[in-house]
């Protein structure tokens, strides 16, 4: 596995959250996806990308995944739980859909950085969260099942959407 670590030089100064959310919504409309769980691997494949879930070598144990733009392959760490793998695929798809250049981002770490400052990474995270947990679906399900923002309900929502509670918490901030 040939992993290149790119210099973190970004072409933008602040994240374009609206663009990331709009692109995610556009994909959901295009493929008429109206219910969770979002078929993220299939969506990546529809965009001409291959997803490979592999056992990463020890030197990459802290890497959740990365995108090879030349081969159009998203590599995902098999050691991560399925909901984390789902987010990794969506995040890396976000780099592709949002037109990020390889020199603007690197690999996705398995463990969140305390403060992510790279606007490109913030955009990819926003895209992934918006794609995997669309607000209209989230609101509909919360209303349908009379759910709140409690820890127990967040666990339930994470299961419904096939994501981590961290992703649910992030999306609940927008409600």
PDB file of C-alpha atoms in Angstrom:
ATOM      1  CA  UNK A   1       0.000   0.000   0.000  1.00  0.00           C
ATOM      2  CA  UNK A   2       1.558   3.238  -1.109  1.00  0.00           C
ATOM      3  CA  UNK A   3       0.450   6.110   1.095  1.00  0.00           C
ATOM      4  CA  UNK A   4       1.533   9.605   0.294  1.00  0.00           C
ATOM      5  CA  UNK A   5       1.357  12.227   2.975  1.00  0.00           C
ATOM      6  CA  UNK A   6       0.649  15.581   1.406  1.00  0.00           C
ATOM      7  CA  UNK A   7       1.660  19.010   2.563  1.00  0.00           C
ATOM      8  CA  UNK A   8      -1.322  20.621   4.238  1.00  0.00           C
ATOM      9  CA  UNK A   9      -1.585  23.699   2.074  1.00  0.00           C
ATOM     10  CA  UNK A  10      -5.143  24.838   1.650  1.00  0.00           C
ATOM     11  CA  UNK A  11      -6.420  27.028  -1.122  1.00  0.00           C
ATOM     12  CA  UNK A  12      -9.277  28.376   1.009  1.00  0.00           C
ATOM     13  CA  UNK A  13      -9.173  30.285   4.263  1.00  0.00           C
ATOM     14  CA  UNK A  14     -12.476  29.216   5.792  1.00  0.00           C
ATOM     15  CA  UNK A  15     -14.760  26.213   5.279  1.00  0.00           C
ATOM     16  CA  UNK A  16     -17.527  26.516   2.710  1.00  0.00           C
ATOM     17  CA  UNK A  17     -20.140  24.735   4.803  1.00  0.00           C
ATOM     18  CA  UNK A  18     -23.078  25.783   2.632  1.00  0.00           C
ATOM     19  CA  UNK A  19     -21.415  24.316  -0.443  1.00  0.00           C
ATOM     20  CA  UNK A  20     -20.677  21.046   1.384  1.00  0.00           C
ATOM     21  CA  UNK A  21     -24.278  20.764   2.621  1.00  0.00           C
ATOM     22  CA  UNK A  22     -25.684  21.648  -0.810  1.00  0.00           C
ATOM     23  CA  UNK A  23     -23.543  19.016  -2.562  1.00  0.00           C
ATOM     24  CA  UNK A  24     -24.668  16.360  -0.073  1.00  0.00           C
ATOM     25  CA  UNK A  25     -28.329  17.321  -0.583  1.00  0.00           C
ATOM     26  CA  UNK A  26     -27.838  17.268  -4.356  1.00  0.00           C
ATOM     27  CA  UNK A  27     -26.574  13.667  -4.213  1.00  0.00           C
ATOM     28  CA  UNK A  28     -29.494  12.593  -2.029  1.00  0.00           C
ATOM     29  CA  UNK A  29     -31.936  14.147  -4.519  1.00  0.00           C
ATOM     30  CA  UNK A  30     -30.118  12.755  -7.561  1.00  0.00           C
ATOM     31  CA  UNK A  31     -30.312   9.187  -6.271  1.00  0.00           C
ATOM     32  CA  UNK A  32     -33.734   9.659  -4.637  1.00  0.00           C
ATOM     33  CA  UNK A  33     -32.523   8.634  -1.196  1.00  0.00           C
ATOM     34  CA  UNK A  34     -35.220   9.385   1.344  1.00  0.00           C
ATOM     35  CA  UNK A  35     -34.558   6.917   4.167  1.00  0.00           C
ATOM     36  CA  UNK A  36     -31.561   5.930   6.254  1.00  0.00           C
ATOM     37  CA  UNK A  37     -29.164   4.043   6.056  1.00  0.00           C
ATOM     38  CA  UNK A  38     -27.391   5.884   3.236  1.00  0.00           C
ATOM     39  CA  UNK A  39     -25.738   3.393   0.824  1.00  0.00           C
ATOM     40  CA  UNK A  40     -22.376   5.137   0.975  1.00  0.00           C
ATOM     41  CA  UNK A  41     -20.251   2.516  -0.793  1.00  0.00           C
ATOM     42  CA  UNK A  42     -22.734   2.368  -3.656  1.00  0.00           C
ATOM     43  CA  UNK A  43     -22.725   6.169  -3.913  1.00  0.00           C
ATOM     44  CA  UNK A  44     -18.923   6.205  -4.101  1.00  0.00           C
ATOM     45  CA  UNK A  45     -19.050   3.574  -6.845  1.00  0.00           C
ATOM     46  CA  UNK A  46     -21.663   5.583  -8.775  1.00  0.00           C
ATOM     47  CA  UNK A  47     -19.117   8.408  -8.820  1.00  0.00           C
ATOM     48  CA  UNK A  48     -16.491   6.135 -10.350  1.00  0.00           C
ATOM     49  CA  UNK A  49     -14.625   5.407  -7.125  1.00  0.00           C
ATOM     50  CA  UNK A  50     -13.582   2.061  -5.688  1.00  0.00           C
ATOM     51  CA  UNK A  51     -13.759   1.410  -1.947  1.00  0.00           C
ATOM     52  CA  UNK A  52     -11.225  -0.971  -0.421  1.00  0.00           C
ATOM     53  CA  UNK A  53     -11.505  -1.970   3.229  1.00  0.00           C
ATOM     54  CA  UNK A  54      -8.092  -3.305   4.227  1.00  0.00           C
ATOM     55  CA  UNK A  55      -6.029  -4.214   7.237  1.00  0.00           C
ATOM     56  CA  UNK A  56      -3.628  -1.275   7.399  1.00  0.00           C
ATOM     57  CA  UNK A  57       0.005  -1.919   8.311  1.00  0.00           C
ATOM     58  CA  UNK A  58       1.187  -1.071  11.822  1.00  0.00           C
ATOM     59  CA  UNK A  59       2.731   2.168  10.536  1.00  0.00           C
ATOM     60  CA  UNK A  60      -0.791   3.350   9.624  1.00  0.00           C
ATOM     61  CA  UNK A  61      -2.619   2.134  12.736  1.00  0.00           C
ATOM     62  CA  UNK A  62      -3.827   5.676  13.533  1.00  0.00           C
ATOM     63  CA  UNK A  63      -5.245   6.247  10.033  1.00  0.00           C
ATOM     64  CA  UNK A  64      -8.984   5.758   9.412  1.00  0.00           C
ATOM     65  CA  UNK A  65      -8.667   6.123   5.658  1.00  0.00           C
ATOM     66  CA  UNK A  66      -7.467   8.099   2.696  1.00  0.00           C
ATOM     67  CA  UNK A  67      -8.294   8.787  -0.940  1.00  0.00           C
ATOM     68  CA  UNK A  68      -5.940   8.070  -3.815  1.00  0.00           C
ATOM     69  CA  UNK A  69      -7.132  10.478  -6.532  1.00  0.00           C
ATOM     70  CA  UNK A  70      -4.933   8.967  -9.241  1.00  0.00           C
ATOM     71  CA  UNK A  71      -6.407   5.474  -8.868  1.00  0.00           C
ATOM     72  CA  UNK A  72      -9.782   6.777  -7.642  1.00  0.00           C
ATOM     73  CA  UNK A  73      -9.684   4.476  -4.624  1.00  0.00           C
ATOM     74  CA  UNK A  74     -10.906   5.161  -1.100  1.00  0.00           C
ATOM     75  CA  UNK A  75      -8.902   3.064   1.364  1.00  0.00           C
ATOM     76  CA  UNK A  76     -10.601   2.316   4.693  1.00  0.00           C
ATOM     77  CA  UNK A  77      -9.087   0.809   7.831  1.00  0.00           C
ATOM     78  CA  UNK A  78     -10.680  -2.585   8.549  1.00  0.00           C
ATOM     79  CA  UNK A  79      -9.838  -2.183  12.266  1.00  0.00           C
ATOM     80  CA  UNK A  80     -12.495   0.522  12.617  1.00  0.00           C
ATOM     81  CA  UNK A  81     -16.110  -0.331  13.488  1.00  0.00           C
ATOM     82  CA  UNK A  82     -18.603  -0.284  10.586  1.00  0.00           C
ATOM     83  CA  UNK A  83     -20.119   3.087  11.550  1.00  0.00           C
ATOM     84  CA  UNK A  84     -16.649   4.663  11.527  1.00  0.00           C
ATOM     85  CA  UNK A  85     -15.878   3.051   8.164  1.00  0.00           C
ATOM     86  CA  UNK A  86     -19.103   4.543   6.806  1.00  0.00           C
ATOM     87  CA  UNK A  87     -18.077   8.024   7.925  1.00  0.00           C
ATOM     88  CA  UNK A  88     -14.581   7.563   6.474  1.00  0.00           C
ATOM     89  CA  UNK A  89     -16.014   6.638   3.068  1.00  0.00           C
ATOM     90  CA  UNK A  90     -18.382   9.634   3.151  1.00  0.00           C
ATOM     91  CA  UNK A  91     -15.551  11.960   4.239  1.00  0.00           C
ATOM     92  CA  UNK A  92     -13.225  10.803   1.457  1.00  0.00           C
ATOM     93  CA  UNK A  93     -16.079  10.948  -1.076  1.00  0.00           C
ATOM     94  CA  UNK A  94     -16.539  14.521   0.106  1.00  0.00           C
ATOM     95  CA  UNK A  95     -12.975  15.396  -0.871  1.00  0.00           C
ATOM     96  CA  UNK A  96     -13.705  14.044  -4.366  1.00  0.00           C
ATOM     97  CA  UNK A  97     -17.141  15.667  -4.794  1.00  0.00           C
ATOM     98  CA  UNK A  98     -15.984  19.012  -3.401  1.00  0.00           C
ATOM     99  CA  UNK A  99     -13.035  19.095  -5.794  1.00  0.00           C
ATOM    100  CA  UNK A 100     -10.348  19.202  -3.139  1.00  0.00           C
ATOM    101  CA  UNK A 101      -6.800  18.923  -4.440  1.00  0.00           C
ATOM    102  CA  UNK A 102      -4.508  16.242  -2.960  1.00  0.00           C
ATOM    103  CA  UNK A 103      -2.063  18.837  -1.655  1.00  0.00           C
ATOM    104  CA  UNK A 104      -4.882  20.399   0.405  1.00  0.00           C
ATOM    105  CA  UNK A 105      -5.464  17.421   2.702  1.00  0.00           C
ATOM    106  CA  UNK A 106      -3.827  14.275   3.999  1.00  0.00           C
ATOM    107  CA  UNK A 107      -5.030  11.088   5.618  1.00  0.00           C
ATOM    108  CA  UNK A 108      -8.049  10.921   7.924  1.00  0.00           C
ATOM    109  CA  UNK A 109      -6.920  10.080  11.475  1.00  0.00           C
ATOM    110  CA  UNK A 110      -8.793   7.388  13.406  1.00  0.00           C
ATOM    111  CA  UNK A 111      -9.003   9.562  16.481  1.00  0.00           C
ATOM    112  CA  UNK A 112     -10.388  13.076  16.136  1.00  0.00           C
ATOM    113  CA  UNK A 113      -7.933  15.871  16.555  1.00  0.00           C
ATOM    114  CA  UNK A 114      -8.809  18.152  19.479  1.00  0.00           C
ATOM    115  CA  UNK A 115      -9.084  21.109  17.122  1.00  0.00           C
ATOM    116  CA  UNK A 116      -9.163  20.548  13.382  1.00  0.00           C
ATOM    117  CA  UNK A 117      -8.063  23.782  11.726  1.00  0.00           C
ATOM    118  CA  UNK A 118      -7.848  22.722   8.088  1.00  0.00           C
ATOM    119  CA  UNK A 119     -10.900  24.193   6.305  1.00  0.00           C
ATOM    120  CA  UNK A 120     -10.712  21.432   3.679  1.00  0.00           C
ATOM    121  CA  UNK A 121     -11.071  18.759   6.371  1.00  0.00           C
ATOM    122  CA  UNK A 122     -13.931  20.696   7.972  1.00  0.00           C
ATOM    123  CA  UNK A 123     -15.713  20.806   4.603  1.00  0.00           C
ATOM    124  CA  UNK A 124     -15.278  17.052   4.092  1.00  0.00           C
ATOM    125  CA  UNK A 125     -16.584  16.399   7.620  1.00  0.00           C
ATOM    126  CA  UNK A 126     -19.605  18.635   7.008  1.00  0.00           C
ATOM    127  CA  UNK A 127     -20.302  16.920   3.676  1.00  0.00           C
ATOM    128  CA  UNK A 128     -20.081  13.467   5.283  1.00  0.00           C
ATOM    129  CA  UNK A 129     -22.361  14.356   8.202  1.00  0.00           C
ATOM    130  CA  UNK A 130     -24.877  16.077   5.902  1.00  0.00           C
ATOM    131  CA  UNK A 131     -24.928  13.107   3.531  1.00  0.00           C
ATOM    132  CA  UNK A 132     -25.198  10.407   6.192  1.00  0.00           C
ATOM    133  CA  UNK A 133     -27.659  12.235   8.473  1.00  0.00           C
ATOM    134  CA  UNK A 134     -29.724  14.674   6.413  1.00  0.00           C
ATOM    135  CA  UNK A 135     -31.489  17.130   8.716  1.00  0.00           C
ATOM    136  CA  UNK A 136     -34.910  16.574   7.169  1.00  0.00           C
ATOM    137  CA  UNK A 137     -34.609  12.811   7.749  1.00  0.00           C
ATOM    138  CA  UNK A 138     -33.312  13.380  11.270  1.00  0.00           C
ATOM    139  CA  UNK A 139     -36.200  15.699  12.153  1.00  0.00           C
ATOM    140  CA  UNK A 140     -38.749  13.325  10.602  1.00  0.00           C
ATOM    141  CA  UNK A 141     -37.478  10.324  12.561  1.00  0.00           C
ATOM    142  CA  UNK A 142     -37.224  12.293  15.806  1.00  0.00           C
ATOM    143  CA  UNK A 143     -40.827  13.415  15.397  1.00  0.00           C
ATOM    144  CA  UNK A 144     -42.060   9.977  14.281  1.00  0.00           C
ATOM    145  CA  UNK A 145     -40.594   8.253  17.348  1.00  0.00           C
ATOM    146  CA  UNK A 146     -40.903  11.192  19.797  1.00  0.00           C
ATOM    147  CA  UNK A 147     -37.147  11.349  20.312  1.00  0.00           C
ATOM    148  CA  UNK A 148     -35.177  14.089  22.068  1.00  0.00           C
ATOM    149  CA  UNK A 149     -31.504  14.979  22.326  1.00  0.00           C
ATOM    150  CA  UNK A 150     -30.919  12.660  25.301  1.00  0.00           C
ATOM    151  CA  UNK A 151     -27.951  10.293  25.319  1.00  0.00           C
ATOM    152  CA  UNK A 152     -30.275   7.291  24.998  1.00  0.00           C
ATOM    153  CA  UNK A 153     -32.061   8.815  22.002  1.00  0.00           C
ATOM    154  CA  UNK A 154     -28.726   9.731  20.417  1.00  0.00           C
ATOM    155  CA  UNK A 155     -27.690   6.067  20.670  1.00  0.00           C
ATOM    156  CA  UNK A 156     -30.958   5.043  19.033  1.00  0.00           C
ATOM    157  CA  UNK A 157     -30.550   7.610  16.244  1.00  0.00           C
ATOM    158  CA  UNK A 158     -26.964   6.489  15.650  1.00  0.00           C
ATOM    159  CA  UNK A 159     -28.258   2.952  15.115  1.00  0.00           C
ATOM    160  CA  UNK A 160     -31.025   4.103  12.780  1.00  0.00           C
ATOM    161  CA  UNK A 161     -28.580   6.082  10.614  1.00  0.00           C
ATOM    162  CA  UNK A 162     -25.653   3.666  10.928  1.00  0.00           C
ATOM    163  CA  UNK A 163     -23.289   6.327  12.251  1.00  0.00           C
ATOM    164  CA  UNK A 164     -21.551   7.129  15.528  1.00  0.00           C
ATOM    165  CA  UNK A 165     -23.152   9.168  18.282  1.00  0.00           C
ATOM    166  CA  UNK A 166     -20.530  11.846  17.540  1.00  0.00           C
ATOM    167  CA  UNK A 167     -22.061  12.345  14.081  1.00  0.00           C
ATOM    168  CA  UNK A 168     -25.559  12.495  15.592  1.00  0.00           C
ATOM    169  CA  UNK A 169     -24.419  15.057  18.196  1.00  0.00           C
ATOM    170  CA  UNK A 170     -22.916  17.182  15.426  1.00  0.00           C
ATOM    171  CA  UNK A 171     -26.142  17.079  13.410  1.00  0.00           C
ATOM    172  CA  UNK A 172     -28.326  17.804  16.454  1.00  0.00           C
ATOM    173  CA  UNK A 173     -26.501  21.121  16.866  1.00  0.00           C
ATOM    174  CA  UNK A 174     -28.252  22.251  13.665  1.00  0.00           C
ATOM    175  CA  UNK A 175     -31.754  21.549  15.006  1.00  0.00           C
TER     176      UNK A 175
END
